[in-house]
Amino acid sequence: VAAFAGFNLFRAPVATTVQVASIEKSFGSVYLLGEQSELRETLGVSAVLSGQTILTGDGAGLSLAWGTGGSLRVDEGTRIRFTDSGTVFLEEGRVYFDATPTLLANADAGDSPDFTVQTDLGIVRHLGTQYMTEVDGGKLIVSVREGQVRVDGRYRDHGVSAGQQATFAGQQQPSVLSVSRSGEMWNWLQRTTPVADVDGKTMHEFLVWVCREMGLDLEFEGQAEAIAREAILKGKIDTLPADAMRYRLATADLHARIDGGTVYISDDQ
């Protein structure tokens, strides 16, 4: 008995498996890496557990509601391991995290959800933001739409602010470029936008959601804002935000034009 007790005293604690996220939307070839290193499709799977690895094929994508708040998007050609309730490990590919999605999103909008992206090249911690992390060819690339992130690199640490993209490669200082909040580099996100429930919401709330998904500022002209605040919508959105905006605005006889990172809503042609 004494020997058995002594043996158990030095046994390592068993790691507890917990749900860290839930799948809201997926398309294309998305796989879970099993315990025996086998791949199985995520069809019918809604919960993502700690210790699991997800792989996305060409043309595939994934949207997850993060357990402690926020929305996580996974691009094609990505391999990501869900370490625990606050951490993912990005082996390759590209992910995006929105810490404070709008009211139309299914994900909880926590003030500062516990979420960290680890990579072989550094650790990315957010300070309440929208940002993209990419691992490609020995480089760690962090692009920030809104807010700030802190990157603890393998060799260099650096803060990245809204409108900046920092690239970490080897021991050299990170290179920093100015980037837009919208445009080609962010376009893949629209395909991963989860279904949004607009039933009973105003057109104004819907437009705020669209602009956050697309990285645009919102401006109204004429009587458009008053119309948008009074118009009540029905149903759900399961199309690209840009397409949904055109269709929903037409129902209220409103029009949109995008110019320089801003969408202008008007009641005139």
mmCIF file of C-alpha atoms in Angstrom:
data_model
loop_
_atom_site.group_PDB
_atom_site.id
_atom_site.type_symbol
_atom_site.label_atom_id
_atom_site.label_comp_id
_atom_site.label_asym_id
_atom_site.label_seq_id
_atom_site.Cartn_x
_atom_site.Cartn_y
_atom_site.Cartn_z
ATOM 1 C CA VAL A 1 0.000 0.000 0.000
ATOM 2 C CA ALA A 2 2.801 2.413 0.924
ATOM 3 C CA ALA A 3 4.582 1.680 -2.360
ATOM 4 C CA PHE A 4 1.364 2.255 -4.329
ATOM 5 C CA ALA A 5 0.751 5.549 -2.528
ATOM 6 C CA GLY A 6 4.303 6.683 -3.236
ATOM 7 C CA PHE A 7 3.936 5.833 -6.931
ATOM 8 C CA ASN A 8 0.744 7.835 -7.253
ATOM 9 C CA LEU A 9 2.334 10.787 -5.485
ATOM 10 C CA PHE A 10 4.707 11.298 -8.412
ATOM 11 C CA ARG A 11 2.267 10.638 -11.233
ATOM 12 C CA ALA A 12 1.779 13.586 -13.587
ATOM 13 C CA PRO A 13 -1.711 15.105 -13.445
ATOM 14 C CA VAL A 14 -3.979 14.129 -16.308
ATOM 15 C CA ALA A 15 -4.750 17.026 -18.642
ATOM 16 C CA THR A 16 -8.433 17.872 -18.705
ATOM 17 C CA THR A 17 -10.044 18.159 -22.123
ATOM 18 C CA VAL A 18 -12.379 21.146 -22.389
ATOM 19 C CA GLN A 19 -14.421 22.727 -25.137
ATOM 20 C CA VAL A 20 -12.623 25.854 -26.362
ATOM 21 C CA ALA A 21 -14.774 26.904 -29.311
ATOM 22 C CA SER A 22 -17.815 26.007 -31.376
ATOM 23 C CA ILE A 23 -17.975 25.814 -35.171
ATOM 24 C CA GLU A 24 -20.394 28.353 -36.630
ATOM 25 C CA LYS A 25 -19.619 27.929 -40.320
ATOM 26 C CA SER A 26 -17.375 25.759 -42.462
ATOM 27 C CA PHE A 27 -16.976 25.128 -46.171
ATOM 28 C CA GLY A 28 -14.659 23.109 -48.333
ATOM 29 C CA SER A 29 -12.393 20.374 -46.976
ATOM 30 C CA VAL A 30 -11.976 20.887 -43.219
ATOM 31 C CA TYR A 31 -10.430 18.088 -41.144
ATOM 32 C CA LEU A 32 -9.763 17.185 -37.529
ATOM 33 C CA LEU A 33 -6.488 15.428 -36.746
ATOM 34 C CA GLY A 34 -7.321 12.466 -34.522
ATOM 35 C CA GLU A 35 -5.408 10.811 -31.710
ATOM 36 C CA GLN A 36 -3.876 8.290 -34.130
ATOM 37 C CA SER A 37 -2.886 11.088 -36.557
ATOM 38 C CA GLU A 38 -5.809 10.168 -38.808
ATOM 39 C CA LEU A 39 -7.792 12.845 -40.614
ATOM 40 C CA ARG A 40 -11.561 12.988 -40.358
ATOM 41 C CA GLU A 41 -13.931 15.557 -41.767
ATOM 42 C CA THR A 42 -15.666 17.972 -39.414
ATOM 43 C CA LEU A 43 -19.118 17.271 -40.873
ATOM 44 C CA GLY A 44 -21.548 17.088 -37.971
ATOM 45 C CA VAL A 45 -18.955 18.374 -35.518
ATOM 46 C CA SER A 46 -19.872 21.528 -33.596
ATOM 47 C CA ALA A 47 -17.545 21.563 -30.575
ATOM 48 C CA VAL A 48 -13.770 22.052 -30.767
ATOM 49 C CA LEU A 49 -11.852 20.623 -27.816
ATOM 50 C CA SER A 50 -8.475 21.401 -26.316
ATOM 51 C CA GLY A 51 -5.761 19.246 -27.816
ATOM 52 C CA GLN A 52 -7.442 18.991 -31.226
ATOM 53 C CA THR A 53 -5.844 20.123 -34.498
ATOM 54 C CA ILE A 54 -7.813 21.447 -37.469
ATOM 55 C CA LEU A 55 -6.574 21.520 -41.068
ATOM 56 C CA THR A 56 -8.236 23.384 -43.944
ATOM 57 C CA GLY A 57 -7.730 22.455 -47.587
ATOM 58 C CA ASP A 58 -7.601 24.616 -50.701
ATOM 59 C CA GLY A 59 -10.651 26.840 -50.996
ATOM 60 C CA ALA A 60 -11.829 25.921 -47.495
ATOM 61 C CA GLY A 61 -12.564 28.103 -44.490
ATOM 62 C CA LEU A 62 -13.922 28.061 -40.985
ATOM 63 C CA SER A 63 -15.596 30.382 -38.480
ATOM 64 C CA LEU A 64 -15.643 29.620 -34.754
ATOM 65 C CA ALA A 65 -17.190 31.284 -31.721
ATOM 66 C CA TRP A 66 -14.362 31.416 -29.185
ATOM 67 C CA GLY A 67 -15.389 30.095 -25.771
ATOM 68 C CA THR A 68 -14.363 33.142 -23.738
ATOM 69 C CA GLY A 69 -15.699 35.616 -26.311
ATOM 70 C CA GLY A 70 -14.870 36.761 -29.808
ATOM 71 C CA SER A 71 -14.868 35.307 -33.307
ATOM 72 C CA LEU A 72 -12.030 33.227 -34.785
ATOM 73 C CA ARG A 73 -11.742 32.770 -38.558
ATOM 74 C CA VAL A 74 -9.484 30.217 -40.273
ATOM 75 C CA ASP A 75 -8.375 30.606 -43.905
ATOM 76 C CA GLU A 76 -7.592 27.905 -46.458
ATOM 77 C CA GLY A 77 -4.315 25.982 -46.212
ATOM 78 C CA THR A 78 -4.115 26.400 -42.440
ATOM 79 C CA ARG A 79 -3.079 24.022 -39.671
ATOM 80 C CA ILE A 80 -4.033 25.153 -36.161
ATOM 81 C CA ARG A 81 -3.882 23.347 -32.815
ATOM 82 C CA PHE A 82 -6.279 24.297 -30.024
ATOM 83 C CA THR A 83 -4.027 24.166 -26.979
ATOM 84 C CA ASP A 84 -6.384 25.236 -24.196
ATOM 85 C CA SER A 85 -9.233 27.626 -23.402
ATOM 86 C CA GLY A 86 -7.026 30.661 -24.004
ATOM 87 C CA THR A 87 -4.456 29.578 -26.596
ATOM 88 C CA VAL A 88 -4.109 28.257 -30.132
ATOM 89 C CA PHE A 89 -0.905 27.210 -31.874
ATOM 90 C CA LEU A 90 -0.721 28.280 -35.521
ATOM 91 C CA GLU A 91 1.586 25.894 -37.344
ATOM 92 C CA GLU A 92 0.993 27.333 -40.806
ATOM 93 C CA GLY A 93 -1.582 29.377 -42.658
ATOM 94 C CA ARG A 94 -3.681 32.348 -41.618
ATOM 95 C CA VAL A 95 -6.215 33.161 -38.895
ATOM 96 C CA TYR A 96 -8.157 36.259 -37.894
ATOM 97 C CA PHE A 97 -9.591 37.183 -34.512
ATOM 98 C CA ASP A 98 -12.265 39.743 -33.677
ATOM 99 C CA ALA A 99 -12.353 40.359 -29.938
ATOM 100 C CA THR A 100 -15.569 42.412 -29.954
ATOM 101 C CA PRO A 101 -17.980 41.336 -32.706
ATOM 102 C CA THR A 102 -21.215 43.273 -33.143
ATOM 103 C CA LEU A 103 -24.564 42.356 -31.625
ATOM 104 C CA LEU A 104 -25.547 40.452 -34.769
ATOM 105 C CA ALA A 105 -22.720 37.972 -34.305
ATOM 106 C CA ASN A 106 -23.410 34.744 -32.427
ATOM 107 C CA ALA A 107 -20.070 35.002 -30.617
ATOM 108 C CA ASP A 108 -20.100 36.604 -27.178
ATOM 109 C CA ALA A 109 -18.573 40.057 -27.193
ATOM 110 C CA GLY A 110 -16.412 39.924 -24.094
ATOM 111 C CA ASP A 111 -14.447 42.989 -23.038
ATOM 112 C CA SER A 112 -11.134 41.185 -23.340
ATOM 113 C CA PRO A 113 -11.508 37.498 -24.217
ATOM 114 C CA ASP A 114 -8.630 35.264 -23.245
ATOM 115 C CA PHE A 115 -7.030 34.488 -26.603
ATOM 116 C CA THR A 116 -3.378 34.086 -27.587
ATOM 117 C CA VAL A 117 -1.863 32.892 -30.859
ATOM 118 C CA GLN A 118 1.368 30.967 -30.418
ATOM 119 C CA THR A 119 3.711 30.163 -33.312
ATOM 120 C CA ASP A 120 7.244 28.856 -33.679
ATOM 121 C CA LEU A 121 8.302 32.425 -34.462
ATOM 122 C CA GLY A 122 6.563 34.261 -31.625
ATOM 123 C CA ILE A 123 3.471 34.790 -29.500
ATOM 124 C CA VAL A 124 0.700 37.225 -30.450
ATOM 125 C CA ARG A 125 -1.437 38.754 -27.688
ATOM 126 C CA HIS A 126 -4.286 41.131 -28.382
ATOM 127 C CA LEU A 127 -5.376 44.218 -26.488
ATOM 128 C CA GLY A 128 -8.981 44.261 -27.686
ATOM 129 C CA THR A 129 -8.853 44.286 -31.450
ATOM 130 C CA GLN A 130 -9.347 42.821 -34.908
ATOM 131 C CA TYR A 131 -6.174 41.297 -36.287
ATOM 132 C CA MET A 132 -4.765 38.669 -38.619
ATOM 133 C CA THR A 133 -1.858 36.313 -37.918
ATOM 134 C CA GLU A 134 -0.063 34.433 -40.688
ATOM 135 C CA VAL A 135 2.787 31.910 -40.684
ATOM 136 C CA ASP A 136 4.323 31.521 -44.128
ATOM 137 C CA GLY A 137 7.775 30.397 -45.250
ATOM 138 C CA GLY A 138 9.572 31.088 -41.986
ATOM 139 C CA LYS A 139 7.859 34.455 -41.516
ATOM 140 C CA LEU A 140 5.335 35.627 -38.916
ATOM 141 C CA ILE A 141 3.065 38.344 -40.318
ATOM 142 C CA VAL A 142 0.672 40.271 -38.064
ATOM 143 C CA SER A 143 -1.827 42.747 -39.541
ATOM 144 C CA VAL A 144 -4.059 44.883 -37.302
ATOM 145 C CA ARG A 145 -7.390 46.306 -38.401
ATOM 146 C CA GLU A 146 -8.372 47.810 -35.080
ATOM 147 C CA GLY A 147 -6.801 48.170 -31.628
ATOM 148 C CA GLN A 148 -3.344 46.822 -30.800
ATOM 149 C CA VAL A 149 -1.490 43.553 -30.408
ATOM 150 C CA ARG A 150 1.753 42.642 -28.699
ATOM 151 C CA VAL A 151 4.122 40.233 -30.427
ATOM 152 C CA ASP A 152 6.721 38.475 -28.285
ATOM 153 C CA GLY A 153 8.952 37.266 -31.072
ATOM 154 C CA ARG A 154 11.587 34.580 -30.856
ATOM 155 C CA TYR A 155 14.250 37.271 -31.265
ATOM 156 C CA ARG A 156 12.404 40.618 -31.224
ATOM 157 C CA ASP A 157 9.342 41.982 -29.399
ATOM 158 C CA HIS A 158 7.125 44.571 -31.018
ATOM 159 C CA GLY A 159 3.749 46.290 -30.629
ATOM 160 C CA VAL A 160 1.529 46.510 -33.704
ATOM 161 C CA SER A 161 -1.211 49.149 -33.963
ATOM 162 C CA ALA A 162 -4.265 49.617 -36.165
ATOM 163 C CA GLY A 163 -3.345 50.145 -39.801
ATOM 164 C CA GLN A 164 0.008 48.382 -39.457
ATOM 165 C CA GLN A 165 1.443 45.095 -40.670
ATOM 166 C CA ALA A 166 4.589 43.742 -39.005
ATOM 167 C CA THR A 167 6.682 40.939 -40.488
ATOM 168 C CA PHE A 168 9.054 38.959 -38.261
ATOM 169 C CA ALA A 169 11.797 36.982 -40.009
ATOM 170 C CA GLY A 170 14.928 35.677 -38.319
ATOM 171 C CA GLN A 171 16.877 37.899 -35.943
ATOM 172 C CA GLN A 172 16.379 41.150 -37.836
ATOM 173 C CA GLN A 173 14.111 43.942 -36.677
ATOM 174 C CA PRO A 174 10.502 43.444 -37.783
ATOM 175 C CA SER A 175 9.546 45.343 -40.914
ATOM 176 C CA VAL A 176 6.432 47.478 -40.508
ATOM 177 C CA LEU A 177 4.155 48.641 -43.310
ATOM 178 C CA SER A 178 0.964 50.700 -43.378
ATOM 179 C CA VAL A 179 -2.086 48.704 -44.481
ATOM 180 C CA SER A 180 -5.721 49.494 -45.132
ATOM 181 C CA ARG A 181 -8.533 48.121 -42.952
ATOM 182 C CA SER A 182 -10.264 46.845 -46.088
ATOM 183 C CA GLY A 183 -9.250 45.540 -49.479
ATOM 184 C CA GLU A 184 -7.797 42.429 -51.063
ATOM 185 C CA MET A 185 -5.779 41.155 -48.102
ATOM 186 C CA TRP A 186 -8.960 41.003 -45.975
ATOM 187 C CA ASN A 187 -11.392 39.763 -48.639
ATOM 188 C CA TRP A 188 -11.152 36.100 -47.590
ATOM 189 C CA LEU A 189 -12.899 36.986 -44.327
ATOM 190 C CA GLN A 190 -16.244 37.594 -46.008
ATOM 191 C CA ARG A 191 -16.458 33.926 -46.978
ATOM 192 C CA THR A 192 -16.012 32.926 -43.334
ATOM 193 C CA THR A 193 -18.642 35.310 -41.964
ATOM 194 C CA PRO A 194 -21.013 33.255 -39.783
ATOM 195 C CA VAL A 195 -24.771 33.402 -40.225
ATOM 196 C CA ALA A 196 -26.156 36.602 -38.702
ATOM 197 C CA ASP A 197 -29.653 36.794 -37.228
ATOM 198 C CA VAL A 198 -31.185 40.144 -38.221
ATOM 199 C CA ASP A 199 -34.739 39.302 -37.213
ATOM 200 C CA GLY A 200 -36.095 42.293 -35.311
ATOM 201 C CA LYS A 201 -32.888 44.297 -35.780
ATOM 202 C CA THR A 202 -32.759 47.705 -37.398
ATOM 203 C CA MET A 203 -31.127 48.441 -40.708
ATOM 204 C CA HIS A 204 -28.682 50.616 -38.782
ATOM 205 C CA GLU A 205 -27.539 47.682 -36.615
ATOM 206 C CA PHE A 206 -27.185 45.559 -39.728
ATOM 207 C CA LEU A 207 -25.031 48.187 -41.451
ATOM 208 C CA VAL A 208 -22.750 48.467 -38.403
ATOM 209 C CA TRP A 209 -22.250 44.691 -38.601
ATOM 210 C CA VAL A 210 -21.514 44.805 -42.343
ATOM 211 C CA CYS A 211 -18.957 47.574 -41.911
ATOM 212 C CA ARG A 212 -17.156 45.707 -39.148
ATOM 213 C CA GLU A 213 -16.994 42.565 -41.281
ATOM 214 C CA MET A 214 -15.624 44.528 -44.245
ATOM 215 C CA GLY A 215 -13.363 46.932 -42.334
ATOM 216 C CA LEU A 216 -15.226 50.033 -43.499
ATOM 217 C CA ASP A 217 -16.295 53.276 -41.850
ATOM 218 C CA LEU A 218 -19.999 54.135 -42.041
ATOM 219 C CA GLU A 219 -21.435 57.513 -43.099
ATOM 220 C CA PHE A 220 -24.997 58.591 -43.896
ATOM 221 C CA GLU A 221 -26.258 61.217 -46.314
ATOM 222 C CA GLY A 222 -29.613 62.975 -46.499
ATOM 223 C CA GLN A 223 -32.338 61.191 -44.514
ATOM 224 C CA ALA A 224 -30.667 57.800 -44.809
ATOM 225 C CA GLU A 225 -29.713 57.488 -41.142
ATOM 226 C CA ALA A 226 -33.270 58.158 -39.919
ATOM 227 C CA ILE A 227 -34.621 55.612 -42.397
ATOM 228 C CA ALA A 228 -32.014 53.039 -41.343
ATOM 229 C CA ARG A 229 -32.853 53.435 -37.652
ATOM 230 C CA GLU A 230 -36.569 52.913 -38.284
ATOM 231 C CA ALA A 231 -36.408 50.038 -40.781
ATOM 232 C CA ILE A 232 -36.819 46.631 -39.077
ATOM 233 C CA LEU A 233 -35.379 43.564 -40.752
ATOM 234 C CA LYS A 234 -36.451 39.927 -40.782
ATOM 235 C CA GLY A 235 -34.681 36.621 -41.257
ATOM 236 C CA LYS A 236 -31.019 35.664 -41.283
ATOM 237 C CA ILE A 237 -27.973 36.551 -43.367
ATOM 238 C CA ASP A 238 -26.074 33.649 -44.936
ATOM 239 C CA THR A 239 -24.419 35.405 -47.866
ATOM 240 C CA LEU A 240 -21.342 37.589 -48.284
ATOM 241 C CA PRO A 241 -21.798 40.798 -46.246
ATOM 242 C CA ALA A 242 -21.333 42.953 -49.368
ATOM 243 C CA ASP A 243 -24.096 41.070 -51.205
ATOM 244 C CA ALA A 244 -26.363 41.179 -48.152
ATOM 245 C CA MET A 245 -25.892 44.946 -47.877
ATOM 246 C CA ARG A 246 -26.972 45.547 -51.469
ATOM 247 C CA TYR A 247 -30.064 43.375 -51.109
ATOM 248 C CA ARG A 248 -31.197 44.714 -47.722
ATOM 249 C CA LEU A 249 -30.652 48.356 -48.659
ATOM 250 C CA ALA A 250 -32.822 47.900 -51.748
ATOM 251 C CA THR A 251 -35.749 46.841 -49.551
ATOM 252 C CA ALA A 252 -35.628 50.258 -47.829
ATOM 253 C CA ASP A 253 -34.912 52.211 -51.037
ATOM 254 C CA LEU A 254 -31.431 53.088 -49.772
ATOM 255 C CA HIS A 255 -28.198 53.041 -51.743
ATOM 256 C CA ALA A 256 -24.522 52.522 -50.932
ATOM 257 C CA ARG A 257 -21.255 53.604 -52.461
ATOM 258 C CA ILE A 258 -17.784 52.752 -51.178
ATOM 259 C CA ASP A 259 -15.061 55.359 -51.428
ATOM 260 C CA GLY A 260 -11.683 55.406 -49.678
ATOM 261 C CA GLY A 261 -12.505 52.900 -46.949
ATOM 262 C CA THR A 262 -15.915 54.406 -46.146
ATOM 263 C CA VAL A 263 -19.367 53.236 -47.185
ATOM 264 C CA TYR A 264 -21.791 56.116 -47.750
ATOM 265 C CA ILE A 265 -25.490 55.327 -47.363
ATOM 266 C CA SER A 266 -27.939 57.663 -49.066
ATOM 267 C CA ASP A 267 -31.630 57.888 -49.887
ATOM 268 C CA ASP A 268 -30.874 59.215 -53.382
ATOM 269 C CA GLN A 269 -29.658 57.385 -56.472
#
